[in-house]
Coordinates of C-alpha atoms in Angstrom, one line a residue:
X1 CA 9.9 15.8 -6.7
X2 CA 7.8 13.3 -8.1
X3 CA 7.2 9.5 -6.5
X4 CA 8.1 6.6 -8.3
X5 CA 4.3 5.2 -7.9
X6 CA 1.4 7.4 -8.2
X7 CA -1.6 6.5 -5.5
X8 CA -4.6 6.4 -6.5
X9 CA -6.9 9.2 -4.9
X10 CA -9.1 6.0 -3.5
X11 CA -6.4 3.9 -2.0
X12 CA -4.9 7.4 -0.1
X13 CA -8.7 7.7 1.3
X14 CA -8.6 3.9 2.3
X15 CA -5.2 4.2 4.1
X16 CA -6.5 7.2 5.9
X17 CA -9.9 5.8 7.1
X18 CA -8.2 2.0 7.5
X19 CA -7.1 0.8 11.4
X20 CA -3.3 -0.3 11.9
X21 CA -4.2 -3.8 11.2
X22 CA -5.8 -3.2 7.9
X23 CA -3.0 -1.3 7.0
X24 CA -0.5 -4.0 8.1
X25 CA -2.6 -6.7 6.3
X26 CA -2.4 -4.3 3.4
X27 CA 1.0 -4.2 3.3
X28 CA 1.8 -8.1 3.8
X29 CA -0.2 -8.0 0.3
X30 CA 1.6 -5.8 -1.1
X31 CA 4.9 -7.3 -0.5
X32 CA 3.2 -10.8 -1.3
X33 CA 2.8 -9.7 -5.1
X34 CA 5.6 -8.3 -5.9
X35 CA 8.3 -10.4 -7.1
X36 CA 11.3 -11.2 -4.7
X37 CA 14.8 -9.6 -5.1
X38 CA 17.1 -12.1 -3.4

């Protein structure tokens, strides 16, 4: 089973050092740059 995305080796070591709210801000990112699907 492969994922759709591969992570990069760096961001997993971010996520895994980062605190809830880096990780939320992280997300809100995320979903900011990616295009909408209405």
């Amino acid at each position: 089973m492969t994922p759709d995305r591969q992570i990069p080796e760096s961001v997993l070591q971010m996520l895994a050092n980062a605190r809830p709210e880096q990780i939320a801000k992280l997300l809100r990112d995320i979903q900011k740059s990616e295009p909408r699907h209405a």
